[in-house]
Short mmCIF file of C-alpha atoms in Angstrom, two decimals:
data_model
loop_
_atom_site.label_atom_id
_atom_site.label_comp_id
_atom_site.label_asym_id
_atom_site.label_seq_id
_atom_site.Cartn_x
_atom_site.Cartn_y
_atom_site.Cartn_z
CA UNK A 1244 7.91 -2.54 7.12
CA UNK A 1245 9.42 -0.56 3.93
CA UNK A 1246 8.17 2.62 2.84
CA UNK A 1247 8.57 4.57 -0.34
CA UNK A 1248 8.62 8.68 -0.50
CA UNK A 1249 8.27 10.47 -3.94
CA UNK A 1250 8.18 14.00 -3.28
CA UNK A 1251 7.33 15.84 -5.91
CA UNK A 1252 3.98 14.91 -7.51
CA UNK A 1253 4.54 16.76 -11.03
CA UNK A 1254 7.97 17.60 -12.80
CA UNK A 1255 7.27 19.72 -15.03
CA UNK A 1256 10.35 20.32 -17.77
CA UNK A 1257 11.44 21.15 -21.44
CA UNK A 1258 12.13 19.02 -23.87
CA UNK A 1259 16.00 17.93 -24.53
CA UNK A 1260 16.51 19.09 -20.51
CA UNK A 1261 18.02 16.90 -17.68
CA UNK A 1262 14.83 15.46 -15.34
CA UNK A 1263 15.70 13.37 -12.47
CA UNK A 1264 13.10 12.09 -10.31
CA UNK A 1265 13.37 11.40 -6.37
CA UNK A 1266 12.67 8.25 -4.31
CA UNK A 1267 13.41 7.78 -0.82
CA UNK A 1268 12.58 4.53 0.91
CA UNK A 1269 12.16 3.53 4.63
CA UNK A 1270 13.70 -0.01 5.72
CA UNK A 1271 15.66 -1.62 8.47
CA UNK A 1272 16.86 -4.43 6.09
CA UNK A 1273 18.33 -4.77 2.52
CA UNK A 1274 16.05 -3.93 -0.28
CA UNK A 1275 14.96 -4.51 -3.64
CA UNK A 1276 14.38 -1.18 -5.69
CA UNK A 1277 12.40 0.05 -8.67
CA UNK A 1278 11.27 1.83 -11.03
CA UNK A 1279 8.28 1.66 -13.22
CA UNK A 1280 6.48 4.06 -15.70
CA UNK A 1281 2.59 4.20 -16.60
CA UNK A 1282 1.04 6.16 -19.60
CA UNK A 1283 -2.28 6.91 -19.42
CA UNK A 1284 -4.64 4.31 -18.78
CA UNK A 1285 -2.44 1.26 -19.53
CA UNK A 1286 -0.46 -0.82 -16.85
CA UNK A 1287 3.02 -0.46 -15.42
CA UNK A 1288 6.56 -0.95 -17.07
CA UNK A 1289 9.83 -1.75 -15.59
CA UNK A 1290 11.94 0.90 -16.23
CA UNK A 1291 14.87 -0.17 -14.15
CA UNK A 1292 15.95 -2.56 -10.91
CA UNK A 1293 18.61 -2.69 -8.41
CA UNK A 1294 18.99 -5.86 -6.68
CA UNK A 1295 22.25 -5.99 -5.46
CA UNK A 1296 26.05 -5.42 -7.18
CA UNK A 1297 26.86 -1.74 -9.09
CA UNK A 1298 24.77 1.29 -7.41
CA UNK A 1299 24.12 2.74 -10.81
CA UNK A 1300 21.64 1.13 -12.59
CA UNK A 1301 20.99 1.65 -16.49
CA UNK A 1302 17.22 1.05 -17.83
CA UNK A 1303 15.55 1.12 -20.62
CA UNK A 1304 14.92 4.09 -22.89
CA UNK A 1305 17.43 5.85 -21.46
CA UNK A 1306 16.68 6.17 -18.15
CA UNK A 1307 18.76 5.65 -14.83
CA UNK A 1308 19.34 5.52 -11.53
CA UNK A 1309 21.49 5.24 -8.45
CA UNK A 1310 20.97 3.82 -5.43
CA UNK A 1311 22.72 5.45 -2.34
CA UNK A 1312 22.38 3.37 0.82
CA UNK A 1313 23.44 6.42 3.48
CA UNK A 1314 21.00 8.47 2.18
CA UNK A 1315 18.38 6.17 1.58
CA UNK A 1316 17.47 7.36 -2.03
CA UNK A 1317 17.34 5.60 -5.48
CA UNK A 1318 17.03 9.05 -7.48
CA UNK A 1319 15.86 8.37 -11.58
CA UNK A 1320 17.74 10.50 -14.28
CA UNK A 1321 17.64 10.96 -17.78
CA UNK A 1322 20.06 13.16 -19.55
CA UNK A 1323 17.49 14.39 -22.17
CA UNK A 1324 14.02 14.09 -21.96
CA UNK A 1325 11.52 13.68 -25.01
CA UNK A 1326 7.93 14.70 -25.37
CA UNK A 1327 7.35 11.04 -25.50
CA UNK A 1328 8.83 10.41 -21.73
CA UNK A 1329 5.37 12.45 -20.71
CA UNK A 1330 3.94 9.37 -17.68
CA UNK A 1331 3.63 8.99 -14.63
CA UNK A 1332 6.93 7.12 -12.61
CA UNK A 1333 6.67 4.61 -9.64
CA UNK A 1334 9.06 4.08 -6.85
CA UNK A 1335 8.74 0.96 -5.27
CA UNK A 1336 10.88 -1.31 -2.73
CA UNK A 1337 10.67 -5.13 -1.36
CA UNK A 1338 12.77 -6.35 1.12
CA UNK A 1339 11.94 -9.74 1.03
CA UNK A 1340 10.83 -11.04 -2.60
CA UNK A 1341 8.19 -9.57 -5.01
CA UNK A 1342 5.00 -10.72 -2.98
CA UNK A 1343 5.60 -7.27 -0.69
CA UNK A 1344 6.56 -4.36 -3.49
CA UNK A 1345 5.33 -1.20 -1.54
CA UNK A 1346 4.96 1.43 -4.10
CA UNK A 1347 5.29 5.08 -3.83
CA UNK A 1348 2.29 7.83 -4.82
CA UNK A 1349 3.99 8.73 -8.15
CA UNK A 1350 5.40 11.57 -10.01
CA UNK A 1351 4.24 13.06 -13.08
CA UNK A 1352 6.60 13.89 -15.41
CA UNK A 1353 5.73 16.44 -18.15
CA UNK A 1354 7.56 17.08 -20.98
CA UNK A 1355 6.69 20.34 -23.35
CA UNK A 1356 8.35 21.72 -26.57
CA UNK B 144 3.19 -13.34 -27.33
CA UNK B 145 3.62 -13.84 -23.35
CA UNK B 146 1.51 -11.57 -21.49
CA UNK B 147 -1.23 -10.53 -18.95
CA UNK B 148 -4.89 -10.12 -20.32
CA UNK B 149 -7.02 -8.47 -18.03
CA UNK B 150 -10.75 -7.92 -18.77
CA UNK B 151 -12.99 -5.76 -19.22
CA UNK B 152 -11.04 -2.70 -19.60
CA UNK B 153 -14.00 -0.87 -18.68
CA UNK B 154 -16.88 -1.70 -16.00
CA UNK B 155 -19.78 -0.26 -14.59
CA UNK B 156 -21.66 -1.54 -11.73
CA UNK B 157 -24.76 0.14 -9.38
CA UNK B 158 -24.36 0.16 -5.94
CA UNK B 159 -24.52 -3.18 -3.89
CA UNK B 160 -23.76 -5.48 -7.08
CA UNK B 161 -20.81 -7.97 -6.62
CA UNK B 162 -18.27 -7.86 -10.07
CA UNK B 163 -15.68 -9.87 -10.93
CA UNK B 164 -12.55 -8.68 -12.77
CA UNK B 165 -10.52 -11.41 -15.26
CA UNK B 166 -7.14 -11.71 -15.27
CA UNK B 167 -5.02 -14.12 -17.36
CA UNK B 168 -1.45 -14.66 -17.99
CA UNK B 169 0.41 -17.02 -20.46
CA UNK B 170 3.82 -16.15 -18.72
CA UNK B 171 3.72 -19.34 -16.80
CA UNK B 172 4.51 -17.46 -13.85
CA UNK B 173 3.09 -18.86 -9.98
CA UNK B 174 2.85 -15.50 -8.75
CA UNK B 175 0.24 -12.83 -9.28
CA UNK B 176 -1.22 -9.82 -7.88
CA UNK B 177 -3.93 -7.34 -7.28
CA UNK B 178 -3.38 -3.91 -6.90
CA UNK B 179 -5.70 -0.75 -6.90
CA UNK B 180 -4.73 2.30 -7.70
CA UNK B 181 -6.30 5.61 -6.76
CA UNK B 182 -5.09 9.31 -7.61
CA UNK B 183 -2.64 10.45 -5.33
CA UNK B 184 -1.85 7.25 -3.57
CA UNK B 185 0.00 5.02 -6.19
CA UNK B 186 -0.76 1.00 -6.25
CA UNK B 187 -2.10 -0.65 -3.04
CA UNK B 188 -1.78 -4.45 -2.93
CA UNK B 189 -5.82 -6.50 -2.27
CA UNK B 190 -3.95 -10.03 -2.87
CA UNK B 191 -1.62 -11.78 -3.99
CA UNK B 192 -1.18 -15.82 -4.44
CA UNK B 193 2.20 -17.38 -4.67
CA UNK B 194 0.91 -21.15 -6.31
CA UNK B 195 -2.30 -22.39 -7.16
CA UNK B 196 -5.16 -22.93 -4.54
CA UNK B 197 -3.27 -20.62 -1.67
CA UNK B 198 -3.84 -16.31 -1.31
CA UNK B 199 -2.82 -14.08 1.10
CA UNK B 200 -4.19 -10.77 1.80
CA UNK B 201 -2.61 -7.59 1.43
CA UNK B 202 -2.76 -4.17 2.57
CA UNK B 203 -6.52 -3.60 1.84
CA UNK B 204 -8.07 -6.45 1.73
CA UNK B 205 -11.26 -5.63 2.99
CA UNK B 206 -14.60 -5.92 0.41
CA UNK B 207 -12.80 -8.23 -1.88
CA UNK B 208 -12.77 -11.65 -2.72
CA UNK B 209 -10.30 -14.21 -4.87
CA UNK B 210 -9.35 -17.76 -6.01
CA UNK B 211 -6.47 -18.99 -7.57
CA UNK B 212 -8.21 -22.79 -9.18
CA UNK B 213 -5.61 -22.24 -12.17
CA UNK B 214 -1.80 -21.08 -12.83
CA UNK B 215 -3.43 -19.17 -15.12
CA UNK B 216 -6.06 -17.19 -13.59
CA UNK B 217 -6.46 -14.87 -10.35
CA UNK B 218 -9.75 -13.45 -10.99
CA UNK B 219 -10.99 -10.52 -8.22
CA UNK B 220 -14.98 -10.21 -6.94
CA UNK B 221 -15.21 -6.91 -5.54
CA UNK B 222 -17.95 -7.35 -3.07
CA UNK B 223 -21.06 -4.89 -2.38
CA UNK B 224 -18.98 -4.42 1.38
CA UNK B 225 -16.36 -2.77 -0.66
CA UNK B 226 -17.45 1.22 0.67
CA UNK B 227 -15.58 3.00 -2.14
CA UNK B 228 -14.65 0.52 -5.27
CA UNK B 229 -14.26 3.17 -8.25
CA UNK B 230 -10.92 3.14 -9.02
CA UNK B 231 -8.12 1.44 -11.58
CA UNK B 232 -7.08 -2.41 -10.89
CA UNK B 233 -3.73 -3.88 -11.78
CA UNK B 234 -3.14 -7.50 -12.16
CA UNK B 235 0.58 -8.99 -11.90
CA UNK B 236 2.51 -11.97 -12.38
CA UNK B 237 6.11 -12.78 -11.54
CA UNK B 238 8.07 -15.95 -11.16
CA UNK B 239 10.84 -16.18 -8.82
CA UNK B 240 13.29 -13.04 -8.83
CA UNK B 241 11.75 -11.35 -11.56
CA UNK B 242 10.48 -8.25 -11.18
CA UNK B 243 6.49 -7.58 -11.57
CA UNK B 244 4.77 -7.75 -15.10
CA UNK B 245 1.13 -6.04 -15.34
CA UNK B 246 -1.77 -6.11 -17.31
CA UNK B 247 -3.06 -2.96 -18.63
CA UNK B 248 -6.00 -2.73 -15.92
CA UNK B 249 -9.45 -2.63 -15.36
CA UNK B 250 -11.44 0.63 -14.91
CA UNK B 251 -14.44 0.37 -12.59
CA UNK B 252 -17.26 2.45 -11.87
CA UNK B 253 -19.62 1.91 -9.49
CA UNK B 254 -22.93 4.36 -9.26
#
């Protein structure tokens, strides 16, 4: 079974700063990884995948992330955040299809002038 | 637009009544989803159907009910054996490789 581990439950940081996000995931074969952003009381977004081919991923609005098999970890990044990047950001992994995406607890990411 | 309608956004039920949630989608995809989500724990799967007239359950089955009669709909009865059914549920669709696409949820609120 595949896991998902987001540490850190709120980032807080200033707008214009560097934010990058951690994931760790739990498997014992190849995965499928993502990324997904919420704003308040809407669904979820794909921010970014990585199915297989280059480790570092580019997303949307800016965002992305690398996927490092030894340490198990498919950290997000964003150079510069914006007030408007305030959500909440979803780990999640499959290892075989979409019909099992485990997803992790979340991270809040808050963004202040 | 392609998309996934899910309705109402926001429902309130007493105690021991049985509610169904709608969900739609136009995307043409076979696959769709329910998940719940509660503070703190991120998106648990109920079920999930892969083609019309066939479900599986997922990690928390328990207290809910679904049918999948259409491609287009995956509607979810939350049953009065559901012990603690407040709480935020997602509806997805995907077809093949793609990744997940969501509706923008359902609110309930039981009393």
């Amino acid at each position: 079974a595949q896991s998902v581990t987001q540490l850190d439950s709120q980032v807080p940081v200033f707008e214009e700063a560097p934010v990058e996000l951690r994931c760790n995931y739990s498997s014992s074969v190849s995965v499928y990884l993502f990324w997904y952003v919420q704003y308040p009381n809407q669904g979820l977004q794909l921010l970014l995948k990585y199915l297989s081919g280059s480790t570092l991923v580019k997303g949307i609005n800016g965002f992305e992330a690398e996927f490092n098999k030894s340490q198990t970890s498919f950290h997000l990044r964003k150079p510069s955040v914006h007030i408007s990047d305030t959500a909440e950001y979803f780990c999640a992994v499959s290892a075989s299809g979409f019909q099992k995406l485990v997803f992790g607890t979340g991270t809040r990411l808050l963004v202040s002038p | 637009d392609g998309g996934i309608t899910q309705s109402p956004k926001y429902l309130f039920r007493k105690e021991g009544q049985n509610v169904t949630l709608s969900c739609e989608q136009n995307l043409n995809h076979d696959a769709m989803y329910w998940y719940r989500q509660d503070p703190g724990q991120g998106l648990r799967l109920i079920y999930y159907s892969q083609i019309v007239n066939d479900f599986q359950k997922g990690d928390i089955a328990e207290g809910y009910s679904v049918s999948r009669e259409k491609k287009e709909s995956f509607p979810l009865t939350v049953t009065s054996a559901q012990k603690n059914p407040t709480a935020f549920y997602l509806c997805a669709s995907s077809m093949g490789q793609s990744s997940l696409h969501f509706g923008n949820g359902t609110r309930l609120t039981v009393t």
